[in-house]
Amino acid sequence: MTSLREQVFEANLALVRNGLVVETFGNASGIDRPRGLVVIKPSGVDYAKLTPADLVVTNLEGSVVEGNLRPSSDLATHLELYKAFPAIGGVAHTHSRHATAWAQARREIPCFGTTHADYFRGSIPVTDEMEHEEIATDYEKNTGLVIARRFAHMDPLTMRAVLVAGHAPFAWGKDAAEAAYYAYMLEEVARLAYMTVAIEGAAMSISDSLRDKHFLRKHGPKAYYGQEKT
Amino acid sequence: MTSLREQVFEANLALVRNGLVVETFGNASGIDRPRGLVVIKPSGVDYAKLTPADLVVTNLEGSVVEGNLRPSSDLATHLELYKAFPAIGGVAHTHSRHATAWAQARREIPCFGTTHADYFRGSIPVTDEMEHEEIATDYEKNTGLVIARRFAHMDPLTMRAVLVAGHAPFAWGKDAAEAAYYAYMLEEVARLAYMTVAIEGAAMSISDSLRDKHFLRKHGPKAYYGQEKT
Amino acid sequence: MTSLREQVFEANLALVRNGLVVETFGNASGIDRPRGLVVIKPSGVDYAKLTPADLVVTNLEGSVVEGNLRPSSDLATHLELYKAFPAIGGVAHTHSRHATAWAQARREIPCFGTTHADYFRGSIPVTDEMEHEEIATDYEKNTGLVIARRFAHMDPLTMRAVLVAGHAPFAWGKDAAEAAYYAYMLEEVARLAYMTVAIEGAAMSISDSLRDKHFLRKHGPKAYYGQEKT
Amino acid sequence: MTSLREQVFEANLALVRNGLVVETFGNASGIDRPRGLVVIKPSGVDYAKLTPADLVVTNLEGSVVEGNLRPSSDLATHLELYKAFPAIGGVAHTHSRHATAWAQARREIPCFGTTHADYFRGSIPVTDEMEHEEIATDYEKNTGLVIARRFAHMDPLTMRAVLVAGHAPFAWGKDAAEAAYYAYMLEEVARLAYMTVAIEGAAMSISDSLRDKHFLRKHGPKAYYGQEKT
């Protein structure tokens, strides 16, 4: 697990470097699909003191397989996402300010411009509010289930983020690095959208044509943005 | 008093390090309950030049016991808080921007999300406006009394901060370090709430279930966030 | 092309230094009019790793003449601007936050004050929204054409910037450095205007007299701001 | 004039250090009352390259007495302020962002809280808009006159700042350092007020009692904030 530990460690540092973390809020994880093992940040540990050896390895039931520290209290949410979205390999959770403000406002983030469309093909969805029973028992697991329910008819690789109502965002991708990167781009898009509604309360989404043009010039088989991948 | 001086000195520096202080606005204090002595920042001294020896020691009547400088002009407020809240050991006062804006708007900060609930179990209260007589005589002492009055039916260890109407926040905790920490978390929560109402003017508090889940997973006998305290 | 490469390289770095670039969004170009050659940033290359040798030289039809990397995907937009505005020698495109928020809000930026008038003689215009056909085929070229159409009756040296609806700003000038500089000033003006409408939704433009006084004391034959140009 | 040059140079640097200056916007001056000489920043010179020797000395009619560079184009405004307000010894002009936004919104800044009252005893006033004739001829001089007119019944040492409608703030004090300091505090107060109206559009001024309590505990014969002046 050395290599996955390193990747997940780097992804956690990327969250801090990109200004997405206040205090100890925030965690990134990665999964080794063949072995069914997940590497995640320990709970409540100061990022400045974190080392790869502090990361915790668990199985998909959440039992610790390696490591001396408690895993992040959000582990059960990560596990549900790995179960619900077989195509993903990494998950990141932050309380980044602008994305969290949208989550607190319980409004999806409309696709107001091409910066948004470059990363997300449509509005960033908000989950339902959780019921009392979902909160009282297995809260973190149910947080994952409420996200999965919201994505019942959506492709998690076209929309790599969600806002949990009254809480904060989760993002994901093919590995921990991509999850952390989408958490970062989500914050940028949330910031632009925040400023957009301040200027024009009745701001509207861009057309589907413009949205898809930007998403598809960066993603998928016909992408032509950036340098040829070799 | 060397150790308490050091603690209070560190708490004052934490206010600056966390960006809560503009100019010389802001002060943290700590109390030695058995001896009835309070250590507080001197008035109007530049933080960059502050040393532990500059801190002023007073008794609970506000008489200087040690130190050559005048104590913070807000001393009398701190003293009233120590008298009204026997469980606390430290007080911090700042004019941190977002919390001050809510105090100026004279609106309590609703519990819009779980980041808030992780620290404060409910809305951050605002005091009544002070009357002319309360301002004209013993203003700083009356500022403490107006806070104490607002907390008549509240537990100061469940709600460790207040907004003084038209003025700015006070925060407290078991010692000066915790007071400074809650002043910092209050500013973060105030910032998120500021952005939340900008996105959605009619934003609402989260459910009591969700609020209590988050507060109680970090505080009290059943807390399970972070590492086991040893 | 060494000298032009250096100039364009410096202009690209200026975009980053002035905080206008998030991720790899943003590109500056310059033109050698006599030779009909354009130097532009390569597509999707990290600014921190960019060297002058990475810049790409193309002709006005967009064919690469020098360089091993793909040019910016926005090249075709730059080329249309060079064709439409013979007086300009440089173009800069960013997704700087405040200007992009205005573009996303699809509102022109009114001339709310003299800071604006010092650089731009009137409102910063917004383009029409692009039609499905303009997006589906030759999207980047059509982005340039929609800008040119908006400037049908305007002087591109009196108004050196535009907001592309639902996208982001373009700016230009006599060379790449000036283009990057106007992209920077546009962001400052967009930020002030953003704050102005937050304070007063019904804010109005300053008078034409005041606007022209400020524009003309800095630009044109009667300018008297700054030191004598020698 | 060496000493005054140094003071004014330091005041100009303070504007930059406190983040009040974008580009070359901003200038501080000081006056030697007995000799009737004013020292001011040269026009359009980069702050990073500014030296005390670059400062320009003029008489009260604006004629250059010492220095090889053109004085700030705002010199005539400073001169009118020195003529109208005999008690002041320094003037500072910036386009600091929040104060400028209020000037652009053409709204006075209400005294929303005690941070404001600690420095300014009442709302920060806005000038009338300037008439076409005032702009067309002797614009900078008339800017000073329009400020002086606004202060016809006000004490410039109780209210050390003004917002010029559609333009930006001016501040002043007993010397250049104090002028720069009040320009800084004005920006802080403008920022808090900006956030206050975002939270509560109908926010109101604090009571006169609270305002005067704070102003008078820091200013005048009965001040008791800070250390004894020796």
GROMACS .gro file of C-alpha atoms in nm, chain B residues 22-26 41-45 68-71 73-74 95-98 100-107 129-132 135-140 165-168 187 190 194 197-198, chain D residues 18 110-116 118-119 181 184-185 188-189 191-201 203-214 217-218 223-229:
model
   94
  252VAL     CA    1  -0.680   4.499   1.275
  253GLU     CA    2  -0.451   4.755   1.435
  254THR     CA    3  -0.453   4.713   1.815
  255PHE     CA    4  -0.815   4.598   1.839
  256GLY     CA    5  -0.835   4.273   2.024
  271LYS     CA    6  -0.312   4.255   2.735
  272PRO     CA    7  -0.214   4.618   2.798
  273SER     CA    8  -0.416   4.890   2.624
  274GLY     CA    9  -0.321   5.018   2.278
  275VAL     CA   10   0.014   4.838   2.255
  298ASN     CA   11   0.372   4.891   3.450
  299LEU     CA   12   0.122   4.947   3.171
  300ARG     CA   13  -0.248   5.026   3.173
  301PRO     CA   14  -0.463   4.716   3.118
  303SER     CA   15  -0.969   4.938   2.826
  304ASP     CA   16  -1.199   4.635   2.790
  325HIS     CA   17  -1.308   4.312   1.588
  326SER     CA   18  -1.267   4.027   1.338
  327ARG     CA   19  -1.434   4.141   1.019
  328HIS     CA   20  -1.720   3.903   0.951
  330THR     CA   21  -1.815   4.236   1.356
  331ALA     CA   22  -2.029   4.285   1.046
  332TRP     CA   23  -2.296   4.057   1.198
  333ALA     CA   24  -2.268   4.251   1.525
  334GLN     CA   25  -2.309   4.576   1.330
  335ALA     CA   26  -2.607   4.429   1.143
  336ARG     CA   27  -2.742   4.335   1.490
  337ARG     CA   28  -2.844   3.992   1.364
  359GLU     CA   29  -2.848   4.750   2.250
  360MET     CA   30  -2.708   4.933   2.546
  361GLU     CA   31  -2.907   5.217   2.699
  362HIS     CA   32  -2.774   5.570   2.728
  365ILE     CA   33  -2.300   5.380   2.814
  366ALA     CA   34  -2.253   5.701   3.008
  367THR     CA   35  -2.132   5.536   3.327
  368ASP     CA   36  -1.918   5.224   3.367
  369TYR     CA   37  -1.950   5.147   2.998
  370GLU     CA   38  -1.706   4.858   2.981
  395ALA     CA   39  -2.485   4.482   1.924
  396GLY     CA   40  -2.320   4.755   1.718
  397HIS     CA   41  -1.980   4.660   1.851
  398ALA     CA   42  -1.803   4.325   1.798
  417GLU     CA   43  -1.497   3.435   1.246
  420ALA     CA   44  -1.954   3.426   1.048
  424TYR     CA   45  -2.219   3.598   0.538
  427VAL     CA   46  -2.718   3.493   0.306
  428ALA     CA   47  -2.562   3.657   0.000
  708ASN     CA   48  -0.160   4.881   0.411
  800PRO     CA   49  -2.318   5.526   0.825
  801CYS     CA   50  -2.163   5.484   1.167
  802PHE     CA   51  -2.267   5.118   1.196
  803GLY     CA   52  -2.046   5.030   1.488
  804THR     CA   53  -1.792   5.121   1.747
  805THR     CA   54  -1.494   5.046   1.521
  806HIS     CA   55  -1.615   5.333   1.305
  808ASP     CA   56  -1.336   5.493   1.740
  809TYR     CA   57  -1.208   5.699   1.446
  871TYR     CA   58  -0.337   5.632   0.894
  874TYR     CA   59  -0.621   5.311   0.625
  875MET     CA   60  -0.883   5.319   0.900
  878GLU     CA   61  -1.132   4.918   0.728
  879VAL     CA   62  -1.451   5.098   0.829
  881ARG     CA   63  -1.508   4.723   0.447
  882LEU     CA   64  -1.704   4.650   0.766
  883ALA     CA   65  -1.990   4.870   0.644
  884TYR     CA   66  -1.988   4.694   0.306
  885MET     CA   67  -2.030   4.358   0.480
  886THR     CA   68  -2.289   4.500   0.718
  887VAL     CA   69  -2.524   4.616   0.442
  888ALA     CA   70  -2.476   4.283   0.264
  889ILE     CA   71  -2.607   4.104   0.576
  890GLU     CA   72  -2.880   4.357   0.655
  891GLY     CA   73  -2.984   4.609   0.392
  893ALA     CA   74  -2.884   4.829   0.898
  894MET     CA   75  -2.888   5.142   1.113
  895SER     CA   76  -2.633   5.366   1.280
  896ILE     CA   77  -2.552   5.305   1.642
  897SER     CA   78  -2.687   5.552   1.899
  898ASP     CA   79  -2.520   5.889   1.943
  899SER     CA   80  -2.436   5.787   2.300
  900LEU     CA   81  -2.244   5.479   2.192
  901ARG     CA   82  -2.078   5.666   1.904
  902ASP     CA   83  -1.959   5.949   2.126
  903LYS     CA   84  -1.848   5.714   2.404
  904HIS     CA   85  -1.610   5.539   2.165
  907ARG     CA   86  -1.252   5.749   2.491
  908LYS     CA   87  -0.986   5.764   2.218
  913ALA     CA   88  -0.937   5.991   2.634
  914TYR     CA   89  -0.836   5.685   2.833
  915TYR     CA   90  -0.761   5.430   2.559
  916GLY     CA   91  -0.399   5.326   2.514
  917GLN     CA   92  -0.103   5.419   2.731
  918GLU     CA   93  -0.051   5.758   2.898
  919LYS     CA   94   0.112   5.993   2.649
   0.00000   0.00000   0.00000
